[in-house]
Amino acid sequence: MDHAADAHRTDLMTITRFVLNEQSKYPESRGDFTILLSHIVLGCKFVCSAVNKAGLAKLIGLAGETNIQGEEQKKLDVLSNDVFVKALVSSGRTSVLVSEEDEEATFVEPSKRGKYCVVFDPLDGSSNIDCGVSIGTIFGIYTLDHTDEPTTEDVLKPGNEMVAAGYCMYGSSCMLVLSTGTGVHGFTLDPSLGEFILTHPDIKIPNKGNIYSVNEGNAQNWDGPTTKYVEKCKFPKDGSPAKSLRYVGSMVADVHRTLLYGGIFLYPADKKSPNGKLRVLYEVFPMSFLMEQAGGQAFTGKKRALDLVPEKIHERSPIFLGSYDDVEEIKALYAEE
Ligand code: FDP
């Protein structure tokens, strides 16, 4: 990227302009997706601002605590959830919402219903909130394909039926990465404009990378293929250099780095968590959708991640995602089992 030229750029591709351009390719489109997305963008901007001033505004800490003014504090992830639920309902374009923060799905009242169902984790990486490390919001979008009363069945669908997915990373800059099924595009929030500007068009993940990303503290409980794979990363026998290990512990940050630099992110099954840790609907599916759209792969240890059919809204799955060739290696090890 030419940063000098960038600083003087006057033709700004905002996320709204970008989505309107996409929409104009479909004459039958009535702008519903653009409206939905603008409400998601509003939620992201709000959370970004709250994350930036978390320490200052005393938003860190546990929900239910009381601050020095005697007011009840809202934990940042509870606040983020409230903001997203309200923004999505008020868009008038959603019928079913599934949030990591809510045990049950939210069914939007009939007068405010629309044709989309949104699954999301309003603030992922919560163990990193209090120390100021990058965290993010993850979302996936399905369409409602009937006019009957909506049910959870409307979101218990494979990831390959999602029409869009994305995440917003609250890091050194605030970045929204989106795919509507035609590639992956990254938008950076310009705080002076309050707008997400297209800075990373058509992101493609390198075919192979030199980074692996995993919580190695769980190694004693891994299965054979994961153990062999990580061993190969550290002690390659084919003369290739060892891979570097990077693990933030926030899925958004670890996946973002993987998308831009290549390599592999894994949260495998282990003896203590036979289904892994990450949630299918609002972690595994959106990130797998983005990886495939960027030219990478996502695998569960048994199948293509996007072909999973969840039976429960908070179901978990092991996940291996990243550069095409790196995921091929782990697939080969599972095939040998
Ligand atoms: P967190 O527990 O901090 O909310 O699913 C949540 C998640 O973070 C992911 O963002 C992250 O990739 C993973 O869990 C980290 O889990 P470990 O602490 O077990 O490594």
Tab-separated table of C-alpha atoms and ligand atoms in Angstrom:
chain	number	residue	atom	x	y	z
A	1	MET	CA	0.000	0.000	0.000
A	2	ASP	CA	1.266	3.503	-0.815
A	3	HIS	CA	0.825	5.246	2.547
A	4	ALA	CA	1.934	8.673	1.287
A	5	ALA	CA	-0.650	8.593	-1.479
A	6	ASP	CA	-3.141	7.191	0.978
A	7	ALA	CA	-2.777	10.196	3.267
A	8	HIS	CA	-3.883	12.466	0.402
A	9	ARG	CA	-6.656	10.256	-0.864
A	10	THR	CA	-9.859	12.147	-1.527
A	11	ASP	CA	-11.987	9.443	-3.122
A	12	LEU	CA	-12.925	7.500	-0.017
A	13	MET	CA	-14.611	4.118	-0.347
A	14	THR	CA	-16.654	3.913	2.827
A	15	ILE	CA	-18.176	0.594	3.829
A	16	THR	CA	-21.667	1.918	3.017
A	17	ARG	CA	-20.577	3.061	-0.445
A	18	PHE	CA	-18.897	-0.306	-0.998
A	19	VAL	CA	-22.013	-2.281	-0.041
A	20	LEU	CA	-24.259	0.019	-2.117
A	21	ASN	CA	-21.966	-0.622	-5.117
A	22	GLU	CA	-22.298	-4.362	-4.529
A	23	GLN	CA	-26.055	-3.996	-4.158
A	24	SER	CA	-26.361	-2.191	-7.496
A	25	LYS	CA	-25.176	-5.410	-9.195
A	26	TYR	CA	-28.466	-7.029	-8.109
A	27	PRO	CA	-31.373	-5.017	-9.567
A	28	GLU	CA	-33.900	-6.969	-7.461
A	29	SER	CA	-32.145	-5.882	-4.235
A	30	ARG	CA	-34.154	-3.496	-2.045
A	31	GLY	CA	-31.341	-2.299	0.197
A	32	ASP	CA	-32.256	-4.457	3.204
A	33	PHE	CA	-28.728	-5.811	3.584
A	34	THR	CA	-27.231	-2.319	3.403
A	35	ILE	CA	-29.560	-1.200	6.189
A	36	LEU	CA	-28.733	-4.261	8.311
A	37	LEU	CA	-25.027	-3.723	7.815
A	38	SER	CA	-25.239	-0.050	8.756
A	39	HIS	CA	-26.725	-1.137	12.110
A	40	ILE	CA	-23.918	-3.667	12.620
A	41	VAL	CA	-21.414	-0.924	11.793
A	42	LEU	CA	-23.044	1.342	14.381
A	43	GLY	CA	-22.680	-1.414	17.004
A	44	CYS	CA	-19.005	-1.836	16.082
A	45	LYS	CA	-18.319	1.898	16.366
A	46	PHE	CA	-20.026	2.030	19.753
A	47	VAL	CA	-18.083	-0.957	21.087
A	48	CYS	CA	-14.833	0.438	19.646
A	49	SER	CA	-15.392	3.685	21.496
A	50	ALA	CA	-16.345	1.842	24.718
A	51	VAL	CA	-13.262	-0.415	24.463
A	52	ASN	CA	-11.002	2.603	23.914
A	53	LYS	CA	-12.197	4.333	27.040
A	54	ALA	CA	-12.844	1.193	29.112
A	55	GLY	CA	-10.315	1.973	31.837
A	56	LEU	CA	-11.288	5.631	31.899
A	57	ALA	CA	-15.019	4.955	32.094
A	58	LYS	CA	-14.555	2.116	34.576
A	59	LEU	CA	-16.087	-0.386	32.218
A	60	ILE	CA	-13.627	-3.099	33.058
A	61	GLY	CA	-14.311	-5.630	35.759
A	62	LEU	CA	-17.203	-7.868	36.558
A	63	ALA	CA	-20.816	-7.078	35.824
A	64	GLY	CA	-22.751	-6.576	39.024
A	65	GLU	CA	-19.963	-4.552	40.661
A	66	THR	CA	-20.661	-1.047	41.889
A	67	ASN	CA	-18.411	1.902	41.070
A	68	ILE	CA	-17.440	4.717	43.439
A	69	GLN	CA	-20.521	6.741	42.527
A	70	GLY	CA	-22.588	3.794	43.695
A	71	GLU	CA	-23.762	3.118	40.122
A	72	GLU	CA	-23.913	-0.414	38.923
A	73	GLN	CA	-21.178	-1.133	36.414
A	74	LYS	CA	-21.888	-2.911	33.214
A	75	LYS	CA	-19.206	-5.294	32.119
A	76	LEU	CA	-17.998	-4.447	28.635
A	77	ASP	CA	-19.341	-7.639	27.085
A	78	VAL	CA	-22.781	-7.154	28.639
A	79	LEU	CA	-22.839	-3.567	27.369
A	80	SER	CA	-21.709	-4.664	23.883
A	81	ASN	CA	-24.440	-7.282	23.771
A	82	ASP	CA	-27.111	-4.737	24.711
A	83	VAL	CA	-25.894	-2.401	22.008
A	84	PHE	CA	-25.850	-5.049	19.264
A	85	VAL	CA	-29.228	-6.552	20.182
A	86	LYS	CA	-30.855	-3.111	20.180
A	87	ALA	CA	-29.140	-2.047	16.943
A	88	LEU	CA	-30.128	-5.278	15.177
A	89	VAL	CA	-33.744	-5.212	16.370
A	90	SER	CA	-34.155	-1.533	15.478
A	91	SER	CA	-32.805	-2.167	11.972
A	92	GLY	CA	-36.176	-3.749	11.212
A	93	ARG	CA	-34.332	-6.297	9.090
A	94	THR	CA	-33.869	-9.213	11.511
A	95	SER	CA	-36.090	-11.985	12.852
A	96	VAL	CA	-33.810	-14.254	14.912
A	97	LEU	CA	-30.690	-13.248	16.849
A	98	VAL	CA	-28.250	-15.600	18.543
A	99	SER	CA	-25.673	-14.012	20.811
A	100	GLU	CA	-22.886	-15.639	22.764
A	101	GLU	CA	-24.103	-13.644	25.767
A	102	ASP	CA	-27.688	-14.925	25.723
A	103	GLU	CA	-28.629	-18.481	26.550
A	104	GLU	CA	-31.738	-18.384	24.361
A	105	ALA	CA	-32.225	-16.979	20.870
A	106	THR	CA	-34.003	-13.609	20.609
A	107	PHE	CA	-37.096	-13.562	18.411
A	108	VAL	CA	-37.839	-10.106	17.113
A	109	GLU	CA	-41.429	-8.895	17.605
A	110	PRO	CA	-43.544	-9.151	14.423
A	111	SER	CA	-43.768	-5.394	13.752
A	112	LYS	CA	-39.963	-5.105	13.599
A	113	ARG	CA	-39.159	-8.314	11.734
A	114	GLY	CA	-37.077	-8.585	8.581
A	115	LYS	CA	-35.571	-11.255	6.386
A	116	TYR	CA	-32.230	-11.814	8.144
A	117	CYS	CA	-31.043	-13.885	11.107
A	118	VAL	CA	-27.816	-12.769	12.781
A	119	VAL	CA	-25.524	-14.895	14.953
A	120	PHE	CA	-22.827	-13.006	16.816
A	121	ASP	CA	-20.330	-12.811	19.611
A	122	PRO	CA	-20.532	-9.145	20.670
A	123	LEU	CA	-17.157	-9.139	22.421
A	124	ASP	CA	-14.933	-12.123	21.809
A	125	GLY	CA	-11.730	-12.655	23.774
A	126	SER	CA	-13.186	-11.513	27.085
A	127	SER	CA	-10.196	-12.753	29.090
A	128	ASN	CA	-8.184	-10.056	27.292
A	129	ILE	CA	-10.486	-7.131	28.115
A	130	ASP	CA	-8.964	-6.051	31.397
A	131	CYS	CA	-5.381	-5.945	30.124
A	132	GLY	CA	-6.124	-3.939	26.971
A	133	VAL	CA	-5.197	-6.647	24.447
A	134	SER	CA	-7.069	-6.786	21.093
A	135	ILE	CA	-10.607	-8.148	21.249
A	136	GLY	CA	-13.385	-8.187	18.679
A	137	THR	CA	-16.956	-8.754	17.528
A	138	ILE	CA	-17.764	-11.687	15.225
A	139	PHE	CA	-20.965	-12.050	13.177
A	140	GLY	CA	-22.608	-14.273	10.603
A	141	ILE	CA	-25.799	-13.627	8.647
A	142	TYR	CA	-28.422	-16.054	7.313
A	143	THR	CA	-31.559	-15.254	5.348
A	144	LEU	CA	-34.961	-16.349	6.557
A	145	ASP	CA	-36.402	-18.438	3.749
A	146	HIS	CA	-40.073	-18.501	4.786
A	147	THR	CA	-42.772	-16.224	6.164
A	148	ASP	CA	-43.940	-18.518	9.006
A	149	GLU	CA	-43.162	-17.880	12.659
A	150	PRO	CA	-39.345	-17.915	13.045
A	151	THR	CA	-37.742	-20.659	15.183
A	152	THR	CA	-34.197	-21.651	16.175
A	153	GLU	CA	-34.234	-23.991	13.147
A	154	ASP	CA	-33.734	-20.832	11.080
A	155	VAL	CA	-30.192	-20.529	12.423
A	156	LEU	CA	-29.380	-24.216	12.928
A	157	LYS	CA	-28.118	-24.343	9.365
A	158	PRO	CA	-24.696	-25.163	7.913
A	159	GLY	CA	-22.199	-22.346	7.594
A	160	ASN	CA	-22.192	-22.729	3.828
A	161	GLU	CA	-25.696	-21.194	3.870
A	162	MET	CA	-24.502	-17.952	5.457
A	163	VAL	CA	-24.887	-14.988	3.106
A	164	ALA	CA	-22.283	-12.855	4.871
A	165	ALA	CA	-19.839	-12.972	7.744
A	166	GLY	CA	-17.313	-10.682	9.326
A	167	TYR	CA	-15.545	-9.432	12.381
A	168	CYS	CA	-14.493	-6.143	13.848
A	169	MET	CA	-11.176	-6.032	15.660
A	170	TYR	CA	-10.655	-3.480	18.426
A	171	GLY	CA	-6.877	-3.307	18.294
A	172	SER	CA	-4.221	-0.703	17.568
A	173	SER	CA	-6.724	0.373	14.925
A	174	CYS	CA	-10.342	-0.646	14.592
A	175	MET	CA	-10.826	-2.847	11.557
A	176	LEU	CA	-13.934	-4.409	10.099
A	177	VAL	CA	-13.374	-7.409	7.814
A	178	LEU	CA	-16.379	-8.474	5.753
A	179	SER	CA	-17.372	-11.020	3.152
A	180	THR	CA	-20.693	-11.132	1.377
A	181	GLY	CA	-19.554	-14.164	-0.582
A	182	THR	CA	-17.511	-12.251	-3.172
A	183	GLY	CA	-14.085	-12.140	-1.539
A	184	VAL	CA	-12.950	-10.595	1.718
A	185	HIS	CA	-12.548	-6.862	2.233
A	186	GLY	CA	-11.065	-4.950	5.160
A	187	PHE	CA	-12.182	-1.473	6.293
A	188	THR	CA	-10.320	0.633	8.852
A	189	LEU	CA	-12.169	3.094	11.068
A	190	ASP	CA	-10.954	6.635	10.487
A	191	PRO	CA	-11.729	8.120	13.925
A	192	SER	CA	-11.703	11.682	12.597
A	193	LEU	CA	-14.439	10.835	10.078
A	194	GLY	CA	-16.203	8.165	12.101
A	195	GLU	CA	-16.271	6.075	8.914
A	196	PHE	CA	-14.891	2.669	7.989
A	197	ILE	CA	-12.750	3.180	4.863
A	198	LEU	CA	-11.747	0.376	2.479
A	199	THR	CA	-8.036	-0.177	3.185
A	200	HIS	CA	-7.624	-3.899	2.438
A	201	PRO	CA	-9.544	-4.777	-0.750
A	202	ASP	CA	-9.809	-8.425	-1.785
A	203	ILE	CA	-7.706	-9.993	0.965
A	204	LYS	CA	-6.112	-13.287	-0.085
A	205	ILE	CA	-4.418	-15.495	2.490
A	206	PRO	CA	-0.956	-16.772	1.430
A	207	ASN	CA	-1.106	-20.447	0.348
A	208	LYS	CA	1.354	-21.366	3.055
A	209	GLY	CA	2.519	-19.503	6.134
A	210	ASN	CA	5.241	-19.726	8.728
A	211	ILE	CA	3.148	-19.169	11.859
A	212	TYR	CA	1.076	-21.611	13.911
A	213	SER	CA	-1.298	-20.380	16.578
A	214	VAL	CA	-2.591	-22.601	19.369
A	215	ASN	CA	-2.889	-22.752	23.167
A	216	GLU	CA	0.025	-25.126	23.724
A	217	GLY	CA	-0.791	-25.353	27.419
A	218	ASN	CA	-3.406	-27.927	26.414
A	219	ALA	CA	-0.832	-30.150	24.629
A	220	GLN	CA	-0.931	-32.997	27.142
A	221	ASN	CA	-4.601	-33.538	26.312
A	222	TRP	CA	-4.427	-33.329	22.490
A	223	ASP	CA	-5.209	-36.202	20.148
A	224	GLY	CA	-2.599	-37.862	17.883
A	225	PRO	CA	-2.987	-35.783	14.690
A	226	THR	CA	-2.851	-32.434	16.530
A	227	THR	CA	0.219	-33.559	18.502
A	228	LYS	CA	1.945	-34.745	15.310
A	229	TYR	CA	1.052	-31.558	13.457
A	230	VAL	CA	2.435	-29.219	16.117
A	231	GLU	CA	5.556	-31.401	16.366
A	232	LYS	CA	5.998	-30.955	12.589
A	233	CYS	CA	5.641	-27.181	12.963
A	234	LYS	CA	8.479	-27.136	15.506
A	235	PHE	CA	10.730	-29.890	14.144
A	236	PRO	CA	10.088	-30.148	10.386
A	237	LYS	CA	11.770	-33.194	8.851
A	238	ASP	CA	11.606	-32.002	5.228
A	239	GLY	CA	14.302	-29.348	5.565
A	240	SER	CA	11.813	-26.464	5.758
A	241	PRO	CA	12.288	-23.889	8.549
A	242	ALA	CA	10.377	-24.327	11.827
A	243	LYS	CA	7.218	-22.243	12.110
A	244	SER	CA	6.917	-19.399	14.640
A	245	LEU	CA	4.315	-19.606	17.393
A	246	ARG	CA	1.978	-16.657	17.956
A	247	TYR	CA	-1.048	-16.843	20.263
A	248	VAL	CA	-2.932	-13.783	21.469
A	249	GLY	CA	-5.809	-15.766	22.971
A	250	SER	CA	-8.440	-13.585	21.242
A	251	MET	CA	-9.823	-15.456	18.272
A	252	VAL	CA	-10.385	-12.268	16.260
A	253	ALA	CA	-6.772	-11.148	16.664
A	254	ASP	CA	-5.315	-14.601	15.999
A	255	VAL	CA	-7.497	-15.128	12.923
A	256	HIS	CA	-6.840	-11.599	11.641
A	257	ARG	CA	-3.089	-12.170	11.758
A	258	THR	CA	-3.522	-15.573	10.110
A	259	LEU	CA	-5.602	-14.030	7.313
A	260	LEU	CA	-3.016	-11.331	6.588
A	261	TYR	CA	0.246	-13.233	7.153
A	262	GLY	CA	-0.792	-16.827	6.454
A	263	GLY	CA	-0.282	-19.896	8.614
A	264	ILE	CA	-2.715	-21.821	10.743
A	265	PHE	CA	-4.929	-21.191	13.772
A	266	LEU	CA	-6.078	-24.221	15.707
A	267	TYR	CA	-8.377	-24.823	18.631
A	268	PRO	CA	-8.483	-28.614	18.624
A	269	ALA	CA	-10.480	-31.089	20.653
A	270	ASP	CA	-8.725	-32.356	23.740
A	271	LYS	CA	-9.442	-34.905	26.449
A	272	LYS	CA	-11.060	-32.283	28.668
A	273	SER	CA	-13.064	-30.635	25.838
A	274	PRO	CA	-13.901	-33.319	23.259
A	275	ASN	CA	-15.682	-30.714	21.112
A	276	GLY	CA	-13.018	-28.063	21.473
A	277	LYS	CA	-13.884	-24.661	22.914
A	278	LEU	CA	-15.041	-22.438	20.095
A	279	ARG	CA	-18.705	-22.014	19.223
A	280	VAL	CA	-19.927	-23.195	15.847
A	281	LEU	CA	-22.471	-20.515	14.973
A	282	TYR	CA	-20.694	-17.297	15.876
A	283	GLU	CA	-16.990	-18.221	15.968
A	284	VAL	CA	-16.264	-21.247	13.774
A	285	PHE	CA	-18.693	-20.484	10.903
A	286	PRO	CA	-17.983	-16.772	10.338
A	287	MET	CA	-14.204	-17.273	10.516
A	288	SER	CA	-14.370	-20.362	8.259
A	289	PHE	CA	-16.518	-18.421	5.758
A	290	LEU	CA	-13.923	-15.627	5.652
A	291	MET	CA	-11.001	-18.075	5.359
A	292	GLU	CA	-12.557	-19.878	2.393
A	293	GLN	CA	-13.468	-16.590	0.726
A	294	ALA	CA	-9.814	-15.523	1.105
A	295	GLY	CA	-8.545	-18.739	-0.507
A	296	GLY	CA	-7.793	-20.688	2.673
A	297	GLN	CA	-9.518	-23.651	4.298
A	298	ALA	CA	-11.285	-24.527	7.537
A	299	PHE	CA	-11.494	-28.102	8.848
A	300	THR	CA	-12.955	-29.631	12.004
A	301	GLY	CA	-10.752	-32.733	12.199
A	302	LYS	CA	-13.526	-34.658	10.438
A	303	LYS	CA	-14.953	-32.464	7.696
A	304	ARG	CA	-15.092	-29.042	6.053
A	305	ALA	CA	-16.132	-26.720	8.874
A	306	LEU	CA	-18.828	-24.955	6.829
A	307	ASP	CA	-20.589	-28.295	6.222
A	308	LEU	CA	-21.307	-28.833	9.930
A	309	VAL	CA	-24.997	-28.745	10.797
A	310	PRO	CA	-25.338	-27.464	14.377
A	311	GLU	CA	-28.029	-29.035	16.566
A	312	LYS	CA	-27.830	-26.458	19.354
A	313	ILE	CA	-27.271	-22.719	19.148
A	314	HIS	CA	-24.226	-22.720	21.458
A	315	GLU	CA	-22.649	-25.911	20.073
A	316	ARG	CA	-18.842	-26.146	19.971
A	317	SER	CA	-16.453	-27.680	17.447
A	318	PRO	CA	-12.722	-28.211	17.066
A	319	ILE	CA	-11.329	-25.975	14.312
A	320	PHE	CA	-8.199	-25.790	12.160
A	321	LEU	CA	-8.201	-22.848	9.780
A	322	GLY	CA	-5.799	-20.839	7.692
A	323	SER	CA	-3.555	-21.175	4.643
A	324	TYR	CA	-4.682	-23.780	2.130
A	325	ASP	CA	-1.506	-25.884	2.192
A	326	ASP	CA	-1.135	-25.757	5.977
A	327	VAL	CA	-4.698	-27.025	6.482
A	328	GLU	CA	-4.028	-29.740	3.853
A	329	GLU	CA	-1.269	-31.062	6.143
A	330	ILE	CA	-3.532	-31.411	9.147
A	331	LYS	CA	-6.217	-33.013	6.961
A	332	ALA	CA	-3.663	-35.603	5.800
A	333	LEU	CA	-2.761	-36.432	9.419
A	334	TYR	CA	-6.422	-36.975	10.343
A	335	ALA	CA	-6.900	-39.099	7.200
A	336	GLU	CA	-4.113	-41.433	8.430
A	337	GLU	CA	-5.981	-42.085	11.717
B	1	FDP	P1	-12.086	-15.887	25.678
B	1	FDP	O1	-12.177	-17.188	26.419
B	1	FDP	O2	-11.088	-14.941	26.247
B	1	FDP	O3	-13.425	-15.230	25.456
B	1	FDP	O4	-14.076	-18.176	22.644
B	1	FDP	C1	-13.483	-17.282	23.415
B	1	FDP	C2	-11.974	-17.201	23.338
B	1	FDP	O5	-11.529	-16.198	24.190
B	1	FDP	C3	-11.420	-16.920	21.929
B	1	FDP	O6	-11.502	-15.580	21.562
B	1	FDP	C4	-10.004	-17.404	22.025
B	1	FDP	O7	-9.465	-17.787	20.770
B	1	FDP	C5	-10.109	-18.576	22.967
B	1	FDP	O8	-11.328	-18.402	23.700
B	1	FDP	C6	-8.962	-18.655	23.934
B	1	FDP	O9	-9.081	-19.808	24.693
B	1	FDP	P2	-7.894	-20.331	25.667
B	1	FDP	O10	-7.777	-19.320	26.743
B	1	FDP	O11	-8.393	-21.655	26.140
B	1	FDP	O12	-6.668	-20.446	24.837
